[in-house]
Coordinates of C-alpha atoms and ligand atoms in Angstrom, one line a residue:
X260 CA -18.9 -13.0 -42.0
X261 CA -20.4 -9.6 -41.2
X262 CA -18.9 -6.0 -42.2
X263 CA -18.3 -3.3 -40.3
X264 CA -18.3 -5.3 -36.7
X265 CA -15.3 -7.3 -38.2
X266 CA -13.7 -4.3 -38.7
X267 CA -14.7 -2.9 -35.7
X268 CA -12.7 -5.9 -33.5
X269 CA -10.1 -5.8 -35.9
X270 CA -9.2 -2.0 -35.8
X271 CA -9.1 -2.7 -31.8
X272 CA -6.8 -5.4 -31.7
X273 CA -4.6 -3.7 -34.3
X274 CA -4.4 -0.7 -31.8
X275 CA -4.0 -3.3 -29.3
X276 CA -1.0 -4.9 -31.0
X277 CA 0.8 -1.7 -31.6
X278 CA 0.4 -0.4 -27.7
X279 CA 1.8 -3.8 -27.0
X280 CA 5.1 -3.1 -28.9
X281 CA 5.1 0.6 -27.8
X282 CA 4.9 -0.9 -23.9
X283 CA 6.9 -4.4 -23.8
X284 CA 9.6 -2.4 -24.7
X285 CA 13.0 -3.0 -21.7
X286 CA 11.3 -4.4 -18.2
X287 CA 14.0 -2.9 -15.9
X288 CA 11.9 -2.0 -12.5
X289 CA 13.4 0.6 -10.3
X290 CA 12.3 1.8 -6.7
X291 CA 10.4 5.1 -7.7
X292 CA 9.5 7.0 -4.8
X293 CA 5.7 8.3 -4.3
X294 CA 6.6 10.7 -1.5
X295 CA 9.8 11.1 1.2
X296 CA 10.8 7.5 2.2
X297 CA 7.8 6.2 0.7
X298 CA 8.7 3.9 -2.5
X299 CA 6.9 1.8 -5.1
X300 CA 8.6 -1.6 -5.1
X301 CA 7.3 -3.6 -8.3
X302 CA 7.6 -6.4 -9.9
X303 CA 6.4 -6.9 -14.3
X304 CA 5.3 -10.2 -15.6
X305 CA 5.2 -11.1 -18.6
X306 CA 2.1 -12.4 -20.7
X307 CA 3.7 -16.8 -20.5
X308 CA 1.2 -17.9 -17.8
X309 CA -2.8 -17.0 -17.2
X310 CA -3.5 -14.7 -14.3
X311 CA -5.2 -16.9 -11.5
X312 CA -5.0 -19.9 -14.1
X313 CA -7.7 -18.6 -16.1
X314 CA -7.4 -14.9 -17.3
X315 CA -5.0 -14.2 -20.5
X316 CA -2.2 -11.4 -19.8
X317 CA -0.9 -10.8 -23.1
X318 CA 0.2 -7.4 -21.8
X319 CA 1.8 -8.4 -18.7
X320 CA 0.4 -7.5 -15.4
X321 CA 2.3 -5.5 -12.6
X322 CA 3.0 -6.7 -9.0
X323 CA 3.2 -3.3 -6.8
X324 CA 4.9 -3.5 -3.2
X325 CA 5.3 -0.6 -1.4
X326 CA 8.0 0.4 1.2
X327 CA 7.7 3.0 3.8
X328 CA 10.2 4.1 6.3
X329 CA 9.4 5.9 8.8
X330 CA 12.1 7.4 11.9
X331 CA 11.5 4.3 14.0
X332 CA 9.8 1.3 12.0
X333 CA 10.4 0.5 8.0
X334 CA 7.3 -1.6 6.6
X335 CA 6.2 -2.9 3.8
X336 CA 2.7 -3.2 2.5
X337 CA 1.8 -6.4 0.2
X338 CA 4.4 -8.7 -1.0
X339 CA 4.7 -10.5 -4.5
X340 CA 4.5 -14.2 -5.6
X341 CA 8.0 -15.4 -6.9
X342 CA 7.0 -15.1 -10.4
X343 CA 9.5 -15.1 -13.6
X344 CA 11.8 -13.7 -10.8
X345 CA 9.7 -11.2 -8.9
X346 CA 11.0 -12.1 -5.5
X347 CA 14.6 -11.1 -6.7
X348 CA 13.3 -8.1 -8.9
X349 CA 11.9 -6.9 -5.2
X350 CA 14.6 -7.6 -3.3
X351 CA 17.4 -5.2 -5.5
X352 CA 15.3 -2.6 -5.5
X353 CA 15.0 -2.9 -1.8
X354 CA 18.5 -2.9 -1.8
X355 CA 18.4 0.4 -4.3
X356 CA 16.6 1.9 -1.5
X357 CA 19.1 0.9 1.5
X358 CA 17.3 -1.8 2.8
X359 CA 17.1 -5.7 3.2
X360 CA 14.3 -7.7 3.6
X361 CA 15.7 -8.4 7.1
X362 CA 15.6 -4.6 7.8
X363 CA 11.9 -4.7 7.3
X364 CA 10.0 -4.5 10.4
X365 CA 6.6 -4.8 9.6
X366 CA 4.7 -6.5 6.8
X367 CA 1.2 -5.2 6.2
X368 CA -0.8 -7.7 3.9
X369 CA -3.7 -6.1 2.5
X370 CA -4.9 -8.9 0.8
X371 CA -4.0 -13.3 1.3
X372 CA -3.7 -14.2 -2.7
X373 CA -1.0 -15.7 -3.6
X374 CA 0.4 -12.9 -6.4
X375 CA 0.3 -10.9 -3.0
X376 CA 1.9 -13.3 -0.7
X377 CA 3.4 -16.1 -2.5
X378 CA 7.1 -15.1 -1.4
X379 CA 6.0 -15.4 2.4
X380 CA 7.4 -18.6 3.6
X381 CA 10.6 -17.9 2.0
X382 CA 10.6 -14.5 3.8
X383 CA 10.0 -15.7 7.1
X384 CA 12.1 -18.4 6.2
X385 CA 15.0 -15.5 6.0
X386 CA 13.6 -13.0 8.6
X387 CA 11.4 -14.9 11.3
X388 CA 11.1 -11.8 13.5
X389 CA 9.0 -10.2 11.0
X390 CA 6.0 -8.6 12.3
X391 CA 3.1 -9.2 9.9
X392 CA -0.2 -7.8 10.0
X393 CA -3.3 -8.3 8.3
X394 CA -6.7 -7.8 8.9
X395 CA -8.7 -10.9 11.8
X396 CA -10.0 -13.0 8.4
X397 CA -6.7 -12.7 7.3
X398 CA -4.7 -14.5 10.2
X399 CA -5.9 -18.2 9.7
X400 CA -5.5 -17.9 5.8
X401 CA -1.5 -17.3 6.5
X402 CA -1.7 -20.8 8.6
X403 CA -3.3 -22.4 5.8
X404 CA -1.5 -21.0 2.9
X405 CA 2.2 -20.9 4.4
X406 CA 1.8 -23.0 7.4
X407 CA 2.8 -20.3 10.6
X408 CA 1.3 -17.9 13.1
X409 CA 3.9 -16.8 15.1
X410 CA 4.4 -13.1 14.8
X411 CA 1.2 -12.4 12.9
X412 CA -1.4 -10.0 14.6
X413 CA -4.6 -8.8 13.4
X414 CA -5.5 -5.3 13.1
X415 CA -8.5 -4.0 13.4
X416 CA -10.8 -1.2 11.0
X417 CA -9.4 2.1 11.5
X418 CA -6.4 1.1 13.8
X419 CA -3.2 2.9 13.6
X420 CA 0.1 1.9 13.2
X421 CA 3.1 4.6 14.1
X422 CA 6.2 4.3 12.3
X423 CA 7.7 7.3 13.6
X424 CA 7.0 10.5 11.1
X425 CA 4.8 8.7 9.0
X426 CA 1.2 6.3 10.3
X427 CA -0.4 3.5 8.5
X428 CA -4.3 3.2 9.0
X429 CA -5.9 -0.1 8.4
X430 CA -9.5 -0.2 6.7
X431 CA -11.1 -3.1 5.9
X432 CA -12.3 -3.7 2.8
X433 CA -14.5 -6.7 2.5
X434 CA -14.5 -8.7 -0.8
X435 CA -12.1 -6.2 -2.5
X436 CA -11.2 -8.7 -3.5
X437 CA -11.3 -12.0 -1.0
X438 CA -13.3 -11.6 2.4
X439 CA -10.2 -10.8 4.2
X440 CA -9.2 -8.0 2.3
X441 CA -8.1 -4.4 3.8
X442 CA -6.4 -1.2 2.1
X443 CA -3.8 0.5 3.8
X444 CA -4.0 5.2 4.1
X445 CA -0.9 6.5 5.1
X446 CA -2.3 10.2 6.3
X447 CA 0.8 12.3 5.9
X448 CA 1.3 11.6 2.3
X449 CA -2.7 10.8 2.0
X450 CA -1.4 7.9 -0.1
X451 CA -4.1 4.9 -0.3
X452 CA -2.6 1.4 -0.8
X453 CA -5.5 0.0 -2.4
X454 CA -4.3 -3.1 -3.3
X455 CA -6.5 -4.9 -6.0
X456 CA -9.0 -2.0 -5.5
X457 CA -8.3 0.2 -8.4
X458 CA -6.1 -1.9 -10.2
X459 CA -5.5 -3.1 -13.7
X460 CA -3.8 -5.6 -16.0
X461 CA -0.7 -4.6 -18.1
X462 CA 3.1 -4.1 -17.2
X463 CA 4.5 -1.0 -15.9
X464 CA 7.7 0.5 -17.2
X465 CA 9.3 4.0 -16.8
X466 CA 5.9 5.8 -16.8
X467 CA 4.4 4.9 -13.4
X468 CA 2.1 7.6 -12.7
X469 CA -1.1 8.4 -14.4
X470 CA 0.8 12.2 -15.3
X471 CA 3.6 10.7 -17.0
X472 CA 1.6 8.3 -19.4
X473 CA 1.1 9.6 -22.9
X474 CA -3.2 9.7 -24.2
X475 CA -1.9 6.4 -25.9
X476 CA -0.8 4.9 -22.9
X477 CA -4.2 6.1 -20.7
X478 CA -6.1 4.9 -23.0
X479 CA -4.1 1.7 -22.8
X480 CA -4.6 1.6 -19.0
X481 CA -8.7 2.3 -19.4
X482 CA -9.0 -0.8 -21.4
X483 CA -6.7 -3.3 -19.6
X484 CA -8.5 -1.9 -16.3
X485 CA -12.0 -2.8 -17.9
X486 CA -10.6 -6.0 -18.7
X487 CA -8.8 -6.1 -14.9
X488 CA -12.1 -5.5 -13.1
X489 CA -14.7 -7.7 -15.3
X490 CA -12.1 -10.5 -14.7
X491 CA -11.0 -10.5 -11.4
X492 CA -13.3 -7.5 -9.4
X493 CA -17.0 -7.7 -11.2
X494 CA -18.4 -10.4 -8.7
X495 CA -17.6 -8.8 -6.2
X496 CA -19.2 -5.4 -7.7
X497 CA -22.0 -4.3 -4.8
X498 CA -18.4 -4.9 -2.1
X499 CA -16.3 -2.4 -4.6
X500 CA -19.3 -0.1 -4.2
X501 CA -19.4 -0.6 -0.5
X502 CA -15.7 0.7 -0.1
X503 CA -15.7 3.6 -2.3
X504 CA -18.3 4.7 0.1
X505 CA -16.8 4.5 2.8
X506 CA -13.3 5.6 1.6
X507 CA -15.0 8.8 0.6
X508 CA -14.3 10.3 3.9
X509 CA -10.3 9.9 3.2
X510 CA -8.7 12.5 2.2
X511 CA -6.6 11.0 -0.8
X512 CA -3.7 12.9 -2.9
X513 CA -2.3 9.1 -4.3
X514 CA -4.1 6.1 -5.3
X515 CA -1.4 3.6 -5.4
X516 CA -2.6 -0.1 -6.6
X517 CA -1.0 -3.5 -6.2
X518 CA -1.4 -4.2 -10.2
X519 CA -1.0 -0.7 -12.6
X520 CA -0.3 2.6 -12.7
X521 CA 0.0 5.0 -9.5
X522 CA -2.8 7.9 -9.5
X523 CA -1.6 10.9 -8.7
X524 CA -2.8 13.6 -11.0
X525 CA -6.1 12.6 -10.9
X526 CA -6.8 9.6 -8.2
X527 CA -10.5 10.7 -8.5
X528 CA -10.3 9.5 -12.5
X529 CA -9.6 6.1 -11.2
X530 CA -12.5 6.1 -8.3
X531 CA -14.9 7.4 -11.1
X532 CA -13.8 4.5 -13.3
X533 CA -14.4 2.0 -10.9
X534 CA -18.0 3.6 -9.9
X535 CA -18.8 3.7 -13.5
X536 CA -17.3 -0.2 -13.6
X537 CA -19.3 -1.5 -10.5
X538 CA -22.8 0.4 -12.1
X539 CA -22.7 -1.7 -15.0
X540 CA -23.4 -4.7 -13.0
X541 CA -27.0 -3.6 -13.2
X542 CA -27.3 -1.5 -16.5
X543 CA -27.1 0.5 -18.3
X544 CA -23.9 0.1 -19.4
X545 CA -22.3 1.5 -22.5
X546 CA -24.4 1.7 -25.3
X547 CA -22.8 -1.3 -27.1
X548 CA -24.3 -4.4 -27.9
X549 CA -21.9 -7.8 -27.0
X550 CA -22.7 -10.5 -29.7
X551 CA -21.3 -13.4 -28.7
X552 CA -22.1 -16.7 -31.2
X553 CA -20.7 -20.2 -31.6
X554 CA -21.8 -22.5 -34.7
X555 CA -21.1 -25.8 -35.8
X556 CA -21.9 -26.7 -39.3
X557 CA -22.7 -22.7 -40.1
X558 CA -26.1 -22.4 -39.6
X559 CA -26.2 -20.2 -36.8
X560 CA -23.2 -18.3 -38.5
X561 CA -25.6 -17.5 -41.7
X562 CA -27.7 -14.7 -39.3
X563 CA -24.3 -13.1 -38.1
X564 CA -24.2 -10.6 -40.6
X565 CA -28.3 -10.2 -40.6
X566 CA -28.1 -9.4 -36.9
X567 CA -24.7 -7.2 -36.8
X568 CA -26.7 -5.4 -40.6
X569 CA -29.7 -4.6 -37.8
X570 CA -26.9 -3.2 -35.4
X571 CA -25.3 -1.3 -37.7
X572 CA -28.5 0.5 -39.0
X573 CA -28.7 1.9 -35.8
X574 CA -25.2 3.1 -35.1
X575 CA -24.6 0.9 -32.3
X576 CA -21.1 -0.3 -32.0
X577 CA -20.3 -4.1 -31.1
X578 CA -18.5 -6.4 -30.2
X579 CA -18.2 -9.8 -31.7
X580 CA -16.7 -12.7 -30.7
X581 CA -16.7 -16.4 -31.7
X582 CA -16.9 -18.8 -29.0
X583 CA -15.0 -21.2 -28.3
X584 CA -12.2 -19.1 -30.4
X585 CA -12.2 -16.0 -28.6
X586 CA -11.4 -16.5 -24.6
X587 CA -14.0 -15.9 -21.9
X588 CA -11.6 -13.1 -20.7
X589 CA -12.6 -11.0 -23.8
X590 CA -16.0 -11.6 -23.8
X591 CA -16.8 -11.3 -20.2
X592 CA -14.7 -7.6 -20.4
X593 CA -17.1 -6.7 -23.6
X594 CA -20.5 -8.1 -22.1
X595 CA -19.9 -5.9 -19.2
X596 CA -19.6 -2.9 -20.7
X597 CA -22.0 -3.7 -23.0
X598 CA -25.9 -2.7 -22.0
X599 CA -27.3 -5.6 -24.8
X600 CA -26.3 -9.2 -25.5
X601 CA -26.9 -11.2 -28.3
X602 CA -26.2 -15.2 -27.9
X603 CA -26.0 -16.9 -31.4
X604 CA -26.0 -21.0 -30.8
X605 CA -27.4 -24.3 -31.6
X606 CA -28.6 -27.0 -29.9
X607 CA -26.2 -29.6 -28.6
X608 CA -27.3 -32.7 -27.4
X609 CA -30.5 -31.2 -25.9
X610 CA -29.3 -28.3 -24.4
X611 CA -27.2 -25.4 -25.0
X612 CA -24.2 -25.6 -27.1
X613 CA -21.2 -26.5 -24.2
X614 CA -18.8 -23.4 -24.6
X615 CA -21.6 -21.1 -24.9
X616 CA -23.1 -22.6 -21.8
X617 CA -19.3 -22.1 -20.1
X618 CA -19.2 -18.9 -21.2
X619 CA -23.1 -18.1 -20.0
X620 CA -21.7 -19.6 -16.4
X621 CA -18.7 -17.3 -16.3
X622 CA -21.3 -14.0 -17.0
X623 CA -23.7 -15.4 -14.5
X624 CA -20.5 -16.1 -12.0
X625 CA -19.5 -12.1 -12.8
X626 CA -23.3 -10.9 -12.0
X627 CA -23.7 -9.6 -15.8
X628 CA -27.1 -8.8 -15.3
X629 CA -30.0 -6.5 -16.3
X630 CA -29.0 -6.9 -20.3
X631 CA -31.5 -6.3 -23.2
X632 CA -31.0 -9.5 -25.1
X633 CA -31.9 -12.4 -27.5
X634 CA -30.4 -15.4 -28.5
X635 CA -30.7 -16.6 -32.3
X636 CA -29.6 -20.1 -33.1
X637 CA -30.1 -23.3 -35.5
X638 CA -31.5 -27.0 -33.7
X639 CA -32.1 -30.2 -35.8
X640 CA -34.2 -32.1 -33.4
X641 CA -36.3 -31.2 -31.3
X642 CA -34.4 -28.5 -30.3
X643 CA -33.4 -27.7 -26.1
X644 CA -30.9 -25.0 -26.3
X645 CA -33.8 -22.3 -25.5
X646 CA -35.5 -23.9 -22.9
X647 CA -32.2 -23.3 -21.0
X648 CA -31.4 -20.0 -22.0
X649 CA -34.6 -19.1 -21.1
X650 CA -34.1 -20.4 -17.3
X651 CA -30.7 -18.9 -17.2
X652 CA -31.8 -15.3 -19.0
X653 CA -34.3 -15.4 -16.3
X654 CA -32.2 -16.3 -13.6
X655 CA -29.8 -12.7 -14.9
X656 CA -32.9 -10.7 -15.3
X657 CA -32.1 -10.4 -19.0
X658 CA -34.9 -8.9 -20.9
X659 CA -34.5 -10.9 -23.7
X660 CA -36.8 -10.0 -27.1
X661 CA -38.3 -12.8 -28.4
X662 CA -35.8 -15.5 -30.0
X663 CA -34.6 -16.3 -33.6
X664 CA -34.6 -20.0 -33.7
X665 CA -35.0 -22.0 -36.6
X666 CA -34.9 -25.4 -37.7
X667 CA -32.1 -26.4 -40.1
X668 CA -30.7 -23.5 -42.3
X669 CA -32.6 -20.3 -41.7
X670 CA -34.7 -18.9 -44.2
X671 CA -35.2 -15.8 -45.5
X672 CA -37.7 -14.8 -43.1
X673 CA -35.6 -16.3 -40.0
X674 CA -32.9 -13.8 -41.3
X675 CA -35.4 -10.9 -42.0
X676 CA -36.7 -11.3 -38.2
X677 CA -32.6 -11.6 -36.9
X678 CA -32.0 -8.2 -38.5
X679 CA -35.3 -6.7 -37.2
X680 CA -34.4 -8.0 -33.6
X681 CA -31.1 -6.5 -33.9
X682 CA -32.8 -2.8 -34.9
X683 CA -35.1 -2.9 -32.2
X684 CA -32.3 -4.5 -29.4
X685 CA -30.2 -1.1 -30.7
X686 CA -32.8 1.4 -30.2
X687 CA -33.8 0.0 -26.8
X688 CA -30.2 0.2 -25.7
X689 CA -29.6 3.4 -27.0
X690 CA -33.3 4.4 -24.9
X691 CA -32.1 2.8 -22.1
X692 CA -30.6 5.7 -19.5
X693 CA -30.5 6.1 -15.6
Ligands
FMN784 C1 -23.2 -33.6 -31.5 C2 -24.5 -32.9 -31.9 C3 -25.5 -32.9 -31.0 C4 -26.7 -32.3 -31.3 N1 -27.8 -32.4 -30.4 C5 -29.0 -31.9 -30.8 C6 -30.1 -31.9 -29.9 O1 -30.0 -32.4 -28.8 N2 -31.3 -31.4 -30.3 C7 -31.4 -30.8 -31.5 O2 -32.5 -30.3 -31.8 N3 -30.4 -30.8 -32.4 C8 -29.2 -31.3 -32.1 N4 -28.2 -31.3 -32.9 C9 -28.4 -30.7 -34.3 C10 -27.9 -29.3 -34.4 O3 -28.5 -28.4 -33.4 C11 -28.1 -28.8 -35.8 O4 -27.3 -29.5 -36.6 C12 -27.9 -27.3 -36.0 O5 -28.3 -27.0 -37.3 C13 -26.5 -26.9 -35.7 O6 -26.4 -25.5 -35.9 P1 -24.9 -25.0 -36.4 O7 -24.7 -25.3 -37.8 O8 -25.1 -23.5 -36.2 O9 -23.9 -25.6 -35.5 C14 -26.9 -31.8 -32.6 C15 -25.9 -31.8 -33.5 C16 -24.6 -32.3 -33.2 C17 -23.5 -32.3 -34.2
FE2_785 FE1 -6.8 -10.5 -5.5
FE2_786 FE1 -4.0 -9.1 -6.9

């Protein structure tokens, strides 16, 4: 195929594979406390099934509860799904800290997805004079997902909850993730429980906060929380945006996540991230081009290595990937930090190649929008696949540069234009600034 991209995505996955070993290593979760009598409760799990059903987690992701005890109340903010034994994993390290489920007397939930609340039923089942509260979307989600109401009371944005030496304030956060989400500031410590806001993919073992993690490790972190957010938070992008803003006024020492690492050194780094994240839903991004191409028979292949030449003549890194082989999950994380797309497919039955148009749906589902882009690709008909590309590029505000297509095997021109494309695609991503 082409030359330097290949060994572009190869050198990644290669450091990919070897953070992998460094991190999979022992899974043994211990309470680890954030301030006095307030501790991280988590639960890793392990890469077997797809997060939400769809997303790969070959590095795990983390489940983060988190316990505070004040002088007259103990709660405890978000709870885990029962996943390859979380609900047991949480309930020893309860235990590690002095406390049963039944001692708990509040339980705040942030957010009403299941890898937050799956173990409910079972909890009530065990502890029925739980006080739970959650924000006034949240309250007929519990009836429908675990069938009771008894005992669970809205709070409202900015009310206060006094546990005796230490507060909980309750903020709503909107669409960070579902509609009902809120976070959770606890003013003495100035911890933020963020829940999915700031979070990432990837198990978390001894190293817990963002100081004790080696550059390796960080960098680690940076790349499964790219791949964290375009999966699960890019849609909801303008909301993310939104809450950052109005979180501003907090004054905020921790930022401690229901997936990842605890921010402590720098909880700024992680808000910058996520600003930088939620701007690419617009452009620019990074100056990276995505190439993205599917081929049946090889005729769209044979302008792969034209297009990534043009690329590479410009200094422009990219990212390849071969749909249907390489999952969604991949791309979608590459197209959004990528400020220009390339599409390389055929024609298939009169419209666009199938996983190329699933793929296209998950980017349009994401909002990946505002790209430079073209799309190259072989028909042997009468063609179809641009016509709908066209609609859909329109539809993203792509500005696309005129397309490659050719009928049959491309020809030496066809690949002469491809490269030329490419050259000019680099230079206008590398023009286009803020
Ligand atoms: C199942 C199938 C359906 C196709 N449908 C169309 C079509 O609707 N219109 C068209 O112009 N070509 C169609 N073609 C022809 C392909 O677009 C053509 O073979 C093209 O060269 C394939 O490019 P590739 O080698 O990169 O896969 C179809 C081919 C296959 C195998
Ligand atoms: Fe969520
Ligand atoms: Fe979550």
């Amino acid at each position: 195929m082409d030359v330097s991209g290949t060994i572009y995505t190869i050198r990644r996955s290669f450091l990919r594979d070897r953070i992998n070993i460094l991190l999979l290593r022992g899974s043994n979760v211990k309470p680890v406390a954030l301030a006095q009598d307030i501790y991280r409760i988590s639960a890793n799990i392990g890469s077997r099934d797809l997060f939400e059903g769809i997303w790969p987690i070959p590095n795990g992701v983390s489940l983060n509860s988190y316990l505070v005890k004040g002088s007259r109340y103990t709660a405890l903010i978000d709870l885990v799904k029962d996943w390859e034994g979380a609900a047991g994993s949480v309930s020893a390290q309860l235990k590690d800290t002095g406390c049963d489920i039944t001692d708990i007397d509040y339980l705040i939930l942030n957010h009403m997805e299941p890898d937050h609340t799956g173990w409910l039923a079972d909890v009530k089942q065990k502890h029925p004079q739980l006080k739970i509260l959650c924000s006034k979307r949240a309250v007929p989600l519990v009836e429908a997902f675990y069938g009771f109401s008894d005992q669970v009371q809205a709070v409202s944005d900015g009310e206060t909850l006094d546990l005796g030496g230490k507060q909980l304030v309750f903020y709503d956060a909107p669409n960070v993730h579902w509609p009902e989400t809120m976070v959770t500031y606890e003013p003495a410590s100035k911890i933020l429980f963020s829940c999915d806001a700031f979070g990432s993919f990837g198990q978390v073992h001894e190293a817990v906060f963002d100081d004790q993690l080696s550059d390796l490790e960080m960098k680690f972190f940076e790349g499964e929380t790219l791949r964290y957010y375009a999966n699960i938070v890019s849609s909801f992008s303008i909301f993310v945006q939104r809450a950052i803003k109005k979180l501003s006024a907090l004054d905020i020492s921790i930022i401690a996540p229901s997936h990842g690492i605890i921010w402590r050194k720098n909880p700024a780094s992680i808000i910058t991230m996520y600003e930088r994240l939620a701007s690419y839903m617009n452009g620019p991004a990074e100056q990276e081009v995505t190439l993205v191409w599917s081929s049946m028979y090889g005729n769209t292949e044979a302008l792969v290595d034209a297009v990534v030449s043009g690329l590479d003549a410009e200094s422009v890194p990219v990212n390849i990937h071969r749909v249907p082989q390489d999952h969604v999950s991949y791309v979608l994380a590459s197209a959004w930090r990528s400020s220009g797309i390339i599409i390389g497919m055929p024609t298939y039955e009169y419209r666009m190649f199938p996983p190329m148009y699933s793929v296209l749906d998950v980017l349009e589902r994401s909002h990946v929008m505002n790209r430079k882009a073209f799309r190259f690709g072989s028909y042997g008909w009468s063609g179809g696949a641009q016509k709908q590309f066209d609609e859909f590029s329109e539809k993203m505000k792509w500005e696309c540069l005129g397309s490659v297509e050719f009928h049959g095997a491309p020809s030496r021109e066809d690949r002469e234009t491809a490269y030329g494309r490419a050259r000019e695609l680099a230079q206008r991503v590398k023009q286009w600034t803020l």
